[in-house]
Coordinates of C-alpha atoms in Angstrom, one line a residue:
Chain A
X1 CA 19.9 -28.8 -52.8
X2 CA 18.8 -32.4 -52.8
X3 CA 21.3 -34.9 -51.4
X4 CA 21.1 -38.6 -50.9
X5 CA 23.8 -40.3 -48.9
X6 CA 24.1 -44.0 -48.9
X7 CA 20.4 -44.6 -48.9
X8 CA 19.6 -48.2 -48.3
X9 CA 16.2 -49.9 -47.8
X10 CA 15.8 -53.6 -46.9
X11 CA 12.5 -55.4 -46.4
X12 CA 13.4 -58.5 -44.6
X13 CA 16.2 -60.1 -46.5
X14 CA 15.4 -58.3 -49.8
X15 CA 17.5 -55.2 -50.4
X16 CA 15.3 -52.9 -52.5
X17 CA 17.7 -49.9 -52.5
X18 CA 21.4 -50.3 -51.9
X19 CA 23.8 -47.5 -51.0
X20 CA 22.3 -44.9 -53.3
X21 CA 24.1 -41.5 -53.2
X22 CA 23.7 -38.5 -55.5
X23 CA 23.4 -34.8 -55.4
X24 CA 21.1 -32.5 -57.3
X25 CA 22.3 -28.9 -57.8
X26 CA 20.2 -25.8 -58.2
X27 CA 19.6 -24.9 -61.8
X28 CA 19.7 -28.5 -63.0
X29 CA 17.3 -31.2 -63.9
X30 CA 18.3 -34.7 -62.8
X31 CA 16.7 -37.7 -64.3
X32 CA 16.5 -40.7 -62.1
X33 CA 16.3 -43.5 -64.6
X34 CA 15.7 -47.2 -64.1
X35 CA 13.4 -50.0 -65.1
X36 CA 10.2 -50.7 -63.1
X37 CA 11.0 -52.1 -59.7
X38 CA 14.6 -50.8 -59.7
X39 CA 14.0 -48.8 -56.5
X40 CA 13.3 -45.4 -57.9
X41 CA 10.1 -44.7 -56.0
X42 CA 11.4 -46.2 -52.7
X43 CA 14.4 -43.8 -53.0
X44 CA 12.2 -40.8 -53.7
X45 CA 10.0 -41.7 -50.8
X46 CA 13.0 -42.0 -48.5
X47 CA 14.1 -38.5 -49.6
X48 CA 10.6 -37.2 -48.9
X49 CA 10.6 -38.7 -45.4
X50 CA 7.8 -41.1 -46.1
X51 CA 9.8 -44.3 -46.0
X52 CA 12.4 -44.7 -43.2
X53 CA 15.7 -45.8 -44.7
X54 CA 17.4 -48.8 -43.3
X55 CA 20.7 -47.0 -43.6
X56 CA 21.9 -43.7 -45.0
X57 CA 20.2 -40.3 -45.1
X58 CA 18.9 -37.6 -47.3
X59 CA 18.7 -33.9 -47.1
X60 CA 16.7 -31.2 -48.9
X61 CA 18.0 -27.7 -48.6
X62 CA 20.5 -28.9 -46.0
X63 CA 18.0 -30.6 -43.7
X64 CA 16.3 -33.9 -43.5
X65 CA 12.9 -33.5 -45.2
X66 CA 10.9 -34.2 -42.0
X67 CA 12.7 -31.3 -40.3
X68 CA 11.7 -28.7 -42.8
X69 CA 9.1 -26.5 -41.0
X70 CA 6.8 -26.1 -44.0
X71 CA 8.2 -28.5 -46.6
X72 CA 5.9 -27.8 -49.5
X73 CA 7.2 -24.3 -49.7
X74 CA 10.7 -25.6 -50.1
X75 CA 10.2 -28.7 -52.2
X76 CA 7.2 -29.6 -54.3
X77 CA 6.6 -33.3 -54.5
X78 CA 4.5 -35.4 -56.8
X79 CA 5.1 -39.0 -55.8
X80 CA 2.0 -40.6 -57.3
X81 CA -0.5 -38.7 -59.5
X82 CA -3.1 -41.4 -58.9
X83 CA -2.9 -40.8 -55.1
X84 CA -5.6 -38.1 -55.0
X85 CA -9.0 -38.0 -53.5
X86 CA -11.3 -38.9 -56.4
X87 CA -14.2 -37.1 -54.8
X88 CA -12.7 -33.6 -54.8
X89 CA -12.5 -31.2 -57.7
X90 CA -9.2 -30.0 -59.0
X91 CA -9.8 -26.7 -57.5
X92 CA -10.8 -28.1 -54.1
X93 CA -7.6 -30.3 -54.1
X94 CA -5.4 -27.3 -54.7
X95 CA -7.2 -25.1 -52.2
X96 CA -6.4 -27.6 -49.5
X97 CA -2.8 -27.5 -50.5
X98 CA -2.8 -23.7 -50.6
X99 CA -4.3 -23.5 -47.1
X100 CA -1.8 -26.0 -45.8
X101 CA 1.2 -24.2 -47.3
X102 CA -0.2 -20.8 -46.3
X103 CA -0.4 -19.3 -49.7
X104 CA -3.4 -17.2 -50.8
X105 CA -6.1 -19.2 -52.7
X106 CA -5.8 -16.7 -55.5
X107 CA -2.8 -18.8 -56.5
X108 CA -5.1 -21.7 -57.3
X109 CA -6.6 -20.6 -60.6
X110 CA -3.3 -19.1 -61.6
X111 CA -1.3 -22.3 -61.2
X112 CA -4.1 -24.4 -62.7
X113 CA -3.9 -22.3 -65.9
X114 CA -0.1 -22.6 -65.9
X115 CA -0.4 -26.4 -66.1
X116 CA -3.1 -26.2 -68.8
X117 CA -6.1 -27.2 -66.8
X118 CA -9.0 -24.9 -67.9
X119 CA -11.9 -23.8 -65.7
X120 CA -14.1 -26.7 -66.9
X121 CA -11.5 -29.2 -65.9
X122 CA -10.8 -27.5 -62.6
X123 CA -14.5 -27.9 -61.6
X124 CA -14.6 -31.6 -62.3
X125 CA -13.9 -34.3 -59.8
X126 CA -10.5 -35.8 -59.9
X127 CA -12.1 -39.2 -60.3
X128 CA -13.1 -38.1 -63.8
X129 CA -9.6 -37.0 -64.7
X130 CA -7.3 -38.9 -67.1
X131 CA -3.9 -39.9 -65.8
X132 CA -2.4 -37.1 -67.8
X133 CA -4.7 -34.6 -66.2
X134 CA -3.9 -35.9 -62.8
X135 CA -0.2 -35.5 -63.6
X136 CA -0.9 -31.9 -64.5
X137 CA -2.9 -31.4 -61.3
X138 CA -0.1 -33.0 -59.3
X139 CA 2.5 -30.8 -60.9
X140 CA 0.2 -27.8 -60.2
X141 CA 0.0 -28.9 -56.5
X142 CA 3.8 -29.2 -56.3
X143 CA 4.3 -25.7 -57.9
X144 CA 1.6 -24.0 -55.9
X145 CA 3.7 -22.8 -53.0
X146 CA 6.4 -21.6 -55.3
X147 CA 9.1 -24.0 -54.0
X148 CA 12.8 -24.1 -54.8
X149 CA 12.9 -27.7 -55.7
X150 CA 10.7 -30.4 -57.3
X151 CA 10.7 -34.1 -56.7
X152 CA 8.5 -35.8 -59.3
X153 CA 8.0 -39.6 -59.6
X154 CA 7.2 -40.6 -63.2
X155 CA 5.7 -37.3 -64.1
X156 CA 5.6 -38.1 -67.8
X157 CA 3.4 -41.2 -67.2
X158 CA 0.1 -40.8 -69.0
X159 CA 1.2 -37.6 -70.8
X160 CA 0.9 -37.5 -74.5
X161 CA 3.8 -36.3 -76.6
X162 CA 2.5 -32.8 -76.5
X163 CA 2.2 -33.1 -72.8
X164 CA 5.7 -34.3 -72.5
X165 CA 7.0 -31.4 -74.5
X166 CA 5.0 -29.1 -72.3
X167 CA 6.5 -30.5 -69.2
X168 CA 9.9 -30.3 -70.6
X169 CA 9.5 -26.5 -71.2
X170 CA 8.0 -26.1 -67.8
X171 CA 10.8 -27.9 -65.9
X172 CA 13.4 -26.2 -68.1
X173 CA 12.0 -22.8 -67.2
X174 CA 11.9 -23.8 -63.5
X175 CA 15.5 -24.9 -63.6
X176 CA 16.7 -21.9 -65.5
X177 CA 15.3 -19.7 -62.7
X178 CA 17.6 -21.6 -60.4
X179 CA 15.2 -24.3 -59.3
X180 CA 16.3 -27.9 -58.7
X181 CA 14.5 -30.7 -60.3
X182 CA 14.7 -34.5 -59.6
X183 CA 12.4 -36.6 -61.7
X184 CA 12.2 -40.3 -62.3
X185 CA 11.4 -42.3 -65.4
X186 CA 11.6 -45.8 -66.7
X187 CA 11.9 -44.6 -70.3
X188 CA 15.2 -43.1 -71.5
X189 CA 13.5 -41.5 -74.5
X190 CA 11.1 -39.7 -72.2
X191 CA 13.7 -37.8 -70.3
X192 CA 16.8 -37.6 -72.4
X193 CA 15.7 -34.3 -74.0
X194 CA 14.7 -32.9 -70.6
X195 CA 17.4 -33.6 -68.1
X196 CA 21.0 -32.3 -67.6
X197 CA 22.1 -35.1 -65.5
X198 CA 21.2 -38.8 -65.2
X199 CA 21.3 -41.1 -62.2
X200 CA 20.7 -44.6 -63.5
X201 CA 19.5 -47.3 -61.1
X202 CA 19.1 -51.0 -61.6
X203 CA 18.2 -53.6 -59.0
X204 CA 18.5 -51.0 -56.3
X205 CA 22.0 -49.9 -57.1
X206 CA 23.3 -46.9 -59.0
X207 CA 24.9 -48.2 -62.2
X208 CA 25.8 -44.9 -63.8
X209 CA 25.6 -41.3 -63.0
X210 CA 26.9 -38.1 -64.6
X211 CA 26.0 -35.4 -67.1
X212 CA 24.0 -36.4 -70.1
X213 CA 27.0 -35.7 -72.4
X214 CA 29.2 -37.9 -70.4
X215 CA 26.8 -40.8 -70.4
X216 CA 25.6 -40.5 -74.0
X217 CA 28.9 -39.7 -75.6
X218 CA 30.0 -43.3 -76.1
X219 CA 32.4 -45.0 -78.4
X220 CA 29.7 -46.7 -80.4
X221 CA 29.6 -46.5 -84.1
X222 CA 27.0 -47.2 -86.7
X223 CA 28.2 -48.6 -90.0
X224 CA 26.3 -49.6 -93.1
X225 CA 27.7 -51.3 -96.2
X226 CA 26.2 -52.2 -99.5
X227 CA 27.1 -55.8 -98.7
X228 CA 26.2 -56.3 -95.0
X229 CA 27.3 -59.9 -94.9
X230 CA 30.7 -59.1 -96.2
X231 CA 31.1 -56.4 -93.6
X232 CA 30.2 -58.8 -90.9
X233 CA 32.8 -61.2 -92.1
X234 CA 35.4 -58.5 -92.2
X235 CA 34.6 -57.4 -88.7
X236 CA 34.7 -61.0 -87.5
X237 CA 38.1 -61.4 -89.0
X238 CA 39.3 -58.2 -87.3
X239 CA 37.9 -59.5 -84.0
X240 CA 35.6 -56.6 -83.5
X241 CA 32.3 -57.2 -81.8
X242 CA 29.1 -55.8 -83.3
X243 CA 25.4 -56.1 -83.2
X244 CA 23.0 -56.3 -86.1
X245 CA 20.6 -53.4 -85.8
X246 CA 17.0 -53.5 -86.7
X247 CA 17.5 -51.1 -89.6
X248 CA 20.1 -53.5 -91.1
X249 CA 23.2 -51.5 -90.2
X250 CA 25.8 -52.8 -87.7
X251 CA 26.4 -51.3 -84.4
X252 CA 30.1 -51.5 -83.4
X253 CA 30.6 -50.8 -79.8
X254 CA 34.0 -52.1 -79.0
X255 CA 36.1 -49.0 -78.7
X256 CA 36.9 -49.1 -82.3
X257 CA 37.5 -45.7 -84.1
X258 CA 35.8 -44.8 -87.3
X259 CA 39.1 -44.9 -89.1
X260 CA 39.7 -48.5 -87.9
X261 CA 36.4 -49.6 -89.2
X262 CA 36.8 -47.8 -92.5
X263 CA 40.2 -49.5 -93.0
X264 CA 38.8 -52.9 -92.2
X265 CA 36.1 -52.4 -94.8
X266 CA 38.5 -51.1 -97.4
X267 CA 40.9 -54.0 -96.9
X268 CA 38.0 -56.4 -97.3
X269 CA 36.8 -54.5 -100.4
X270 CA 33.5 -53.6 -98.8
X271 CA 31.8 -50.4 -99.8
X272 CA 30.7 -48.4 -96.8
X273 CA 27.7 -46.1 -97.3
X274 CA 27.3 -44.9 -93.7
X275 CA 29.7 -44.5 -90.8
X276 CA 28.9 -42.3 -87.9
X277 CA 29.0 -42.3 -84.1
X278 CA 26.1 -43.8 -82.3
X279 CA 25.2 -41.2 -79.6
X280 CA 23.1 -43.4 -77.5
X281 CA 24.6 -46.7 -77.8
X282 CA 26.2 -46.8 -74.4
X283 CA 23.3 -45.7 -72.4
X284 CA 20.8 -47.7 -74.3
X285 CA 22.8 -50.9 -73.9
X286 CA 23.2 -50.2 -70.3
X287 CA 19.5 -49.6 -70.0
X288 CA 18.6 -52.7 -71.9
X289 CA 21.0 -54.8 -69.8
X290 CA 19.1 -53.5 -66.7
X291 CA 15.7 -54.4 -68.1
X292 CA 16.9 -57.8 -69.1
X293 CA 16.0 -57.4 -72.8
X294 CA 19.7 -56.7 -73.5
X295 CA 21.4 -57.6 -76.6
X296 CA 24.8 -56.9 -75.3
X297 CA 24.8 -56.9 -71.5
X298 CA 28.5 -56.8 -71.1
X299 CA 28.9 -53.5 -72.9
X300 CA 26.3 -52.1 -70.6
X301 CA 28.2 -53.0 -67.6
X302 CA 31.3 -51.5 -69.0
X303 CA 29.5 -48.2 -69.3
X304 CA 28.4 -48.5 -65.7
X305 CA 32.0 -48.6 -64.6
X306 CA 32.6 -45.2 -66.3
X307 CA 30.6 -43.7 -63.5
Chain B
X1 CA 20.1 -28.8 -73.8
X2 CA 19.7 -25.2 -74.7
X3 CA 17.0 -23.5 -72.8
X4 CA 13.8 -22.9 -74.7
X5 CA 11.8 -19.9 -73.8
X6 CA 9.3 -21.2 -71.3
X7 CA 6.0 -20.6 -73.0
X8 CA 4.0 -21.4 -70.0
X9 CA 4.7 -19.1 -67.1
X10 CA 5.8 -21.5 -64.5
X11 CA 5.7 -20.1 -61.1
X12 CA 9.1 -20.4 -59.5
X13 CA 11.2 -17.8 -57.9
X14 CA 13.8 -20.5 -57.3
X15 CA 16.3 -18.2 -55.7
X16 CA 13.8 -17.4 -53.0
X17 CA 14.8 -16.6 -49.5
X18 CA 17.3 -19.0 -48.0
X19 CA 16.0 -21.5 -45.6
X20 CA 16.1 -19.7 -42.4
X21 CA 14.0 -20.3 -39.3
X22 CA 10.8 -20.4 -41.4
X23 CA 7.7 -20.7 -39.3
X24 CA 6.1 -24.2 -39.3
X25 CA 2.5 -24.8 -40.0
X26 CA 0.4 -23.6 -37.1
X27 CA -2.0 -26.1 -35.6
X28 CA -5.0 -23.8 -36.3
X29 CA -4.2 -24.1 -40.0
X30 CA -4.0 -27.9 -39.8
X31 CA -7.3 -27.9 -38.1
X32 CA -8.9 -25.8 -40.8
X33 CA -7.6 -28.1 -43.5
X34 CA -8.7 -31.3 -41.6
X35 CA -12.1 -29.9 -40.9
X36 CA -12.6 -29.1 -44.6
X37 CA -11.3 -32.6 -45.6
X38 CA -13.6 -34.2 -43.2
X39 CA -16.8 -32.5 -44.4
X40 CA -16.1 -31.7 -48.0
X41 CA -16.5 -35.1 -49.6
X42 CA -19.7 -36.4 -51.0
X43 CA -19.9 -39.4 -48.6
X44 CA -19.3 -37.3 -45.6
X45 CA -21.9 -34.8 -46.7
X46 CA -24.4 -37.5 -47.2
X47 CA -23.7 -39.0 -43.8
X48 CA -23.9 -35.7 -42.0
X49 CA -27.2 -34.9 -43.9
X50 CA -28.6 -38.3 -42.9
X51 CA -27.6 -37.7 -39.3
X52 CA -29.4 -34.4 -39.3
X53 CA -32.5 -35.9 -40.9
X54 CA -32.6 -38.9 -38.6
X55 CA -32.1 -36.7 -35.5
X56 CA -34.9 -34.4 -36.5
X57 CA -37.1 -37.3 -37.7
X58 CA -36.6 -39.3 -34.5
X59 CA -38.5 -36.6 -32.7
X60 CA -41.7 -37.9 -34.2
X61 CA -41.4 -40.9 -31.9
X62 CA -41.9 -39.1 -28.5
X63 CA -44.4 -36.8 -30.1
X64 CA -46.6 -39.6 -31.5
X65 CA -46.3 -42.1 -28.6
X66 CA -46.7 -39.4 -26.0
X67 CA -48.6 -41.6 -23.6
X68 CA -45.7 -44.1 -23.5
X69 CA -42.7 -41.8 -23.5
X70 CA -42.3 -39.2 -20.8
X71 CA -42.6 -35.7 -22.2
X72 CA -39.4 -34.7 -20.6
X73 CA -36.2 -33.2 -22.1
X74 CA -33.9 -36.1 -21.0
X75 CA -36.3 -38.6 -22.6
X76 CA -36.4 -36.6 -25.9
X77 CA -32.6 -36.3 -25.8
X78 CA -32.2 -40.1 -25.4
X79 CA -34.2 -40.6 -28.5
X80 CA -32.6 -37.8 -30.5
X81 CA -29.2 -39.5 -30.3
X82 CA -30.1 -42.7 -32.0
X83 CA -29.1 -41.8 -35.6
X84 CA -26.2 -39.7 -34.3
X85 CA -24.4 -42.4 -32.3
X86 CA -24.8 -44.8 -35.2
X87 CA -23.6 -42.7 -38.1
X88 CA -21.3 -40.0 -36.6
X89 CA -18.7 -42.6 -35.6
X90 CA -18.6 -43.6 -39.3
X91 CA -17.8 -40.0 -40.2
X92 CA -15.1 -40.1 -37.6
X93 CA -13.7 -43.4 -38.9
X94 CA -13.6 -42.1 -42.4
X95 CA -11.9 -38.9 -41.3
X96 CA -9.0 -41.0 -40.0
X97 CA -9.0 -43.7 -42.7
X98 CA -9.8 -42.0 -46.0
X99 CA -6.4 -40.6 -46.5
X100 CA -4.9 -44.1 -46.3
X101 CA -7.4 -45.7 -48.6
X102 CA -7.2 -42.8 -51.1
X103 CA -3.5 -42.6 -50.5
X104 CA -3.6 -38.9 -50.1
X105 CA -1.3 -39.4 -47.1
X106 CA 1.5 -39.2 -49.7
X107 CA 0.6 -35.6 -50.1
X108 CA -0.5 -34.8 -46.5
X109 CA 2.6 -36.2 -44.8
X110 CA 4.9 -34.5 -47.2
X111 CA 3.1 -31.2 -46.5
X112 CA 3.4 -31.9 -42.7
X113 CA 5.9 -34.6 -41.9
X114 CA 5.0 -34.3 -38.2
X115 CA 2.3 -36.9 -38.6
X116 CA 1.2 -36.7 -35.0
X117 CA 0.0 -33.2 -35.5
X118 CA -2.1 -34.2 -38.5
X119 CA -3.7 -37.0 -36.5
X120 CA -4.2 -34.6 -33.6
X121 CA -6.0 -32.1 -36.0
X122 CA -8.2 -35.0 -37.2
X123 CA -9.2 -36.0 -33.6
X124 CA -10.0 -32.4 -32.7
X125 CA -12.0 -32.1 -35.9
X126 CA -14.2 -35.1 -35.1
X127 CA -14.5 -33.8 -31.5
X128 CA -15.9 -30.6 -32.9
X129 CA -18.3 -32.5 -35.0
X130 CA -19.4 -34.4 -31.9
X131 CA -20.0 -31.2 -30.0
X132 CA -21.9 -29.7 -32.9
X133 CA -24.0 -32.9 -33.1
X134 CA -24.7 -32.7 -29.4
X135 CA -25.9 -29.1 -29.8
X136 CA -28.1 -30.3 -32.7
X137 CA -29.6 -33.0 -30.5
X138 CA -30.3 -30.5 -27.7
X139 CA -31.9 -28.0 -30.2
X140 CA -34.0 -30.6 -31.9
X141 CA -35.2 -32.1 -28.6
X142 CA -36.0 -28.7 -27.2
X143 CA -37.9 -27.8 -30.4
X144 CA -39.9 -31.0 -30.3
X145 CA -40.7 -30.6 -26.6
X146 CA -41.9 -27.1 -27.3
X147 CA -44.1 -28.5 -30.0
X148 CA -45.4 -31.1 -27.6
X149 CA -46.2 -28.3 -25.1
X150 CA -47.8 -26.4 -27.9
X151 CA -50.1 -29.4 -28.4
X152 CA -51.3 -28.8 -24.9
X153 CA -49.4 -31.6 -23.2
X154 CA -47.7 -31.4 -19.8
X155 CA -44.0 -31.2 -20.5
X156 CA -41.0 -31.2 -18.1
X157 CA -38.1 -28.9 -19.2
X158 CA -35.7 -29.5 -16.4
X159 CA -32.6 -31.4 -17.0
X160 CA -29.9 -32.1 -14.4
X161 CA -26.4 -30.8 -15.1
X162 CA -25.1 -34.3 -14.7
X163 CA -27.4 -35.6 -17.4
X164 CA -26.5 -32.8 -19.8
X165 CA -22.8 -33.3 -19.2
X166 CA -23.0 -37.0 -19.3
X167 CA -25.0 -36.9 -22.5
X168 CA -22.4 -34.6 -24.1
X169 CA -19.6 -36.8 -23.0
X170 CA -21.4 -39.9 -24.2
X171 CA -21.6 -38.5 -27.7
X172 CA -18.1 -37.3 -27.6
X173 CA -16.7 -40.6 -26.5
X174 CA -18.7 -42.6 -29.0
X175 CA -17.4 -40.5 -31.8
X176 CA -13.8 -40.6 -30.4
X177 CA -14.1 -44.4 -30.3
X178 CA -14.8 -44.4 -34.0
X179 CA -11.8 -42.1 -34.5
X180 CA -9.6 -44.5 -32.5
X181 CA -10.7 -47.5 -34.5
X182 CA -10.0 -45.5 -37.7
X183 CA -6.6 -44.5 -36.4
X184 CA -5.6 -48.0 -35.5
X185 CA -6.9 -49.9 -38.5
X186 CA -6.4 -47.3 -41.2
X187 CA -8.9 -49.0 -43.5
X188 CA -12.4 -47.7 -43.8
X189 CA -14.1 -51.1 -44.3
X190 CA -12.2 -52.9 -41.6
X191 CA -12.5 -50.1 -39.1
X192 CA -16.3 -49.8 -39.6
X193 CA -16.9 -53.6 -39.4
X194 CA -14.8 -54.0 -36.2
X195 CA -16.3 -50.8 -34.7
X196 CA -19.7 -52.3 -34.8
X197 CA -18.9 -56.0 -34.3
X198 CA -16.3 -56.1 -31.6
X199 CA -18.3 -54.3 -28.8
X200 CA -21.4 -56.2 -29.9
X201 CA -19.6 -59.5 -29.7
X202 CA -18.3 -58.5 -26.4
X203 CA -21.8 -57.8 -25.1
X204 CA -22.9 -61.2 -26.3
X205 CA -20.0 -62.8 -24.5
X206 CA -20.9 -61.2 -21.2
X207 CA -24.2 -63.1 -21.3
X208 CA -22.1 -65.9 -19.8
X209 CA -22.6 -65.3 -16.1
X210 CA -18.9 -65.8 -15.3
X211 CA -18.0 -63.0 -17.6
X212 CA -20.7 -60.7 -16.5
X213 CA -18.6 -59.0 -13.8
X214 CA -15.7 -58.3 -16.2
X215 CA -18.3 -57.3 -18.8
X216 CA -19.5 -54.5 -16.6
X217 CA -16.1 -52.9 -16.7
X218 CA -15.6 -53.3 -20.4
X219 CA -19.0 -53.3 -22.1
X220 CA -19.4 -49.9 -23.5
X221 CA -23.1 -50.6 -24.3
X222 CA -23.6 -50.6 -20.6
X223 CA -21.0 -48.1 -19.4
X224 CA -21.7 -45.5 -22.0
X225 CA -25.4 -45.9 -21.2
X226 CA -24.7 -45.0 -17.6
X227 CA -22.8 -42.0 -18.8
X228 CA -25.6 -40.9 -21.1
X229 CA -28.1 -41.1 -18.3
X230 CA -26.0 -39.1 -16.0
X231 CA -25.3 -42.0 -13.7
X232 CA -21.6 -41.6 -14.0
X233 CA -21.1 -40.9 -10.3
X234 CA -22.1 -44.4 -9.4
X235 CA -20.2 -46.1 -12.2
X236 CA -17.1 -44.0 -12.5
X237 CA -14.7 -47.0 -12.4
X238 CA -16.3 -49.0 -15.2
X239 CA -16.8 -45.9 -17.3
X240 CA -13.1 -44.9 -17.0
X241 CA -11.8 -48.4 -17.6
X242 CA -14.0 -49.1 -20.7
X243 CA -13.1 -45.7 -22.1
X244 CA -9.4 -46.5 -21.6
X245 CA -9.7 -49.9 -23.3
X246 CA -12.0 -48.9 -26.2
X247 CA -11.0 -45.3 -26.9
X248 CA -7.7 -44.3 -25.3
X249 CA -5.6 -47.4 -26.0
X250 CA -6.6 -47.8 -29.7
X251 CA -6.1 -44.1 -30.2
X252 CA -2.6 -44.2 -28.8
X253 CA -1.7 -47.3 -30.7
X254 CA -3.2 -45.7 -33.8
X255 CA -1.0 -42.6 -33.4
X256 CA 2.1 -44.9 -32.9
X257 CA 1.1 -46.9 -36.0
X258 CA 0.7 -43.7 -38.0
X259 CA 4.1 -42.4 -37.0
X260 CA 5.8 -45.7 -37.9
X261 CA 3.9 -46.8 -41.0
X262 CA 5.6 -46.5 -44.3
X263 CA 3.7 -44.2 -46.6
X264 CA 3.3 -45.7 -50.0

């Protein structure tokens, strides 16, 4: 439904997006994840035909975006919730979109209700909206013409936890009815409960992509002992790498099995009180390595090669 | 990732009709949208309101100073256009620039990626505004002249077709020049400042005798004046050249820039 093929964008000598390819299938929600400045928005704008790519191409429903006759009926976009005319009311904003798409204006109050903007809010000027309200209005605008796909840039920005949960249900319902969703975020925690697939981008390049299970199911282990120091020594002797977690446990992310770790502990006479797989180790490490706050960058890059 | 029952009824019939030859957006619809955008904002309404008030108010001038100003329709018209030609180009500029400054182009150009059609609809919109404003000027002038006649003055109703047409064209071109500046500079403040300063600076420059002859061909304060007074037969060359330089060229460049510019 949405396909990017070798998308590349250079500004002068700076390559902002390099050879980005991925596909979004109907019925799925794809999270486009990466730190700020990784090239997410530029990629989404190239897909939406707003930024001409230096190389590569993108199609939506089998055609380049700019060749869709009435694009908003095929793919709803929200590329920047703050890019709205501050002087118009929520209703007026959507009425323009309705006219443009050729859908009856009776859809406007309907879709406003569905995103949780009440009549009072609808009559207010967008300039008085909070960012969260603008996100809701932007999503309403994208949904208004009843499209088959959605492209949303940082839609969770400015939403409170309740709002994020709301959006999750909304997008899940949309995908369950066969819709295709591509949304970007710079926060893993924000999207990991929403998306089916992840495309992770850093410094303009895709560093990992796959289903959530593939990417989150890593070999990382969390192990806690009554005597943490003794456990560290034992792991050092066994040559296993680990990180000291904030909660005092150790994160072992070196391909070691639980049995291996348990044996090492037993042989050293260390009492283990917790030993379990760390679901998120791989992706988090990868993500931290991209943002530059990494505690174990190497492991992150290992994961990227899984893709 | 089990699906939770969607509490909110999200509108999506995702498996809608396959993408066949779906009709594009007709130009009439673009025009309707652009017209609404052009007149539905607070600043545009204020400007249009002020234009109307100024146009009506300016009629006090020929009514009060009736011994100095000929009580003729062309003279009334010439006064009625003062507020109009000053402020209507600003509305035209804003029609072309606001979407860039408010960044609503992100929405507009995803709704209609054929950007040239959007600019076209905006230009037609401001042209319609110009025609409507001309009609207002005629109506207000006629009403004022009728009032003058009602006061027992001798009034002259006749107006040459060339003056009427020239006046209309004058308003239209003035407004289109604003649109052209908006299209090329894509920033409200910059376009407004340049719209007022550049032709003025040019007029100043042509005070230099050596430049006077060139000035005659490029100075819209002179050429448009000829147009407004219906003297376009005698000055067709300079009128066409100055229109090309100040209206046509920037408009074409503005369209090209709009087509090429990256929308962020």
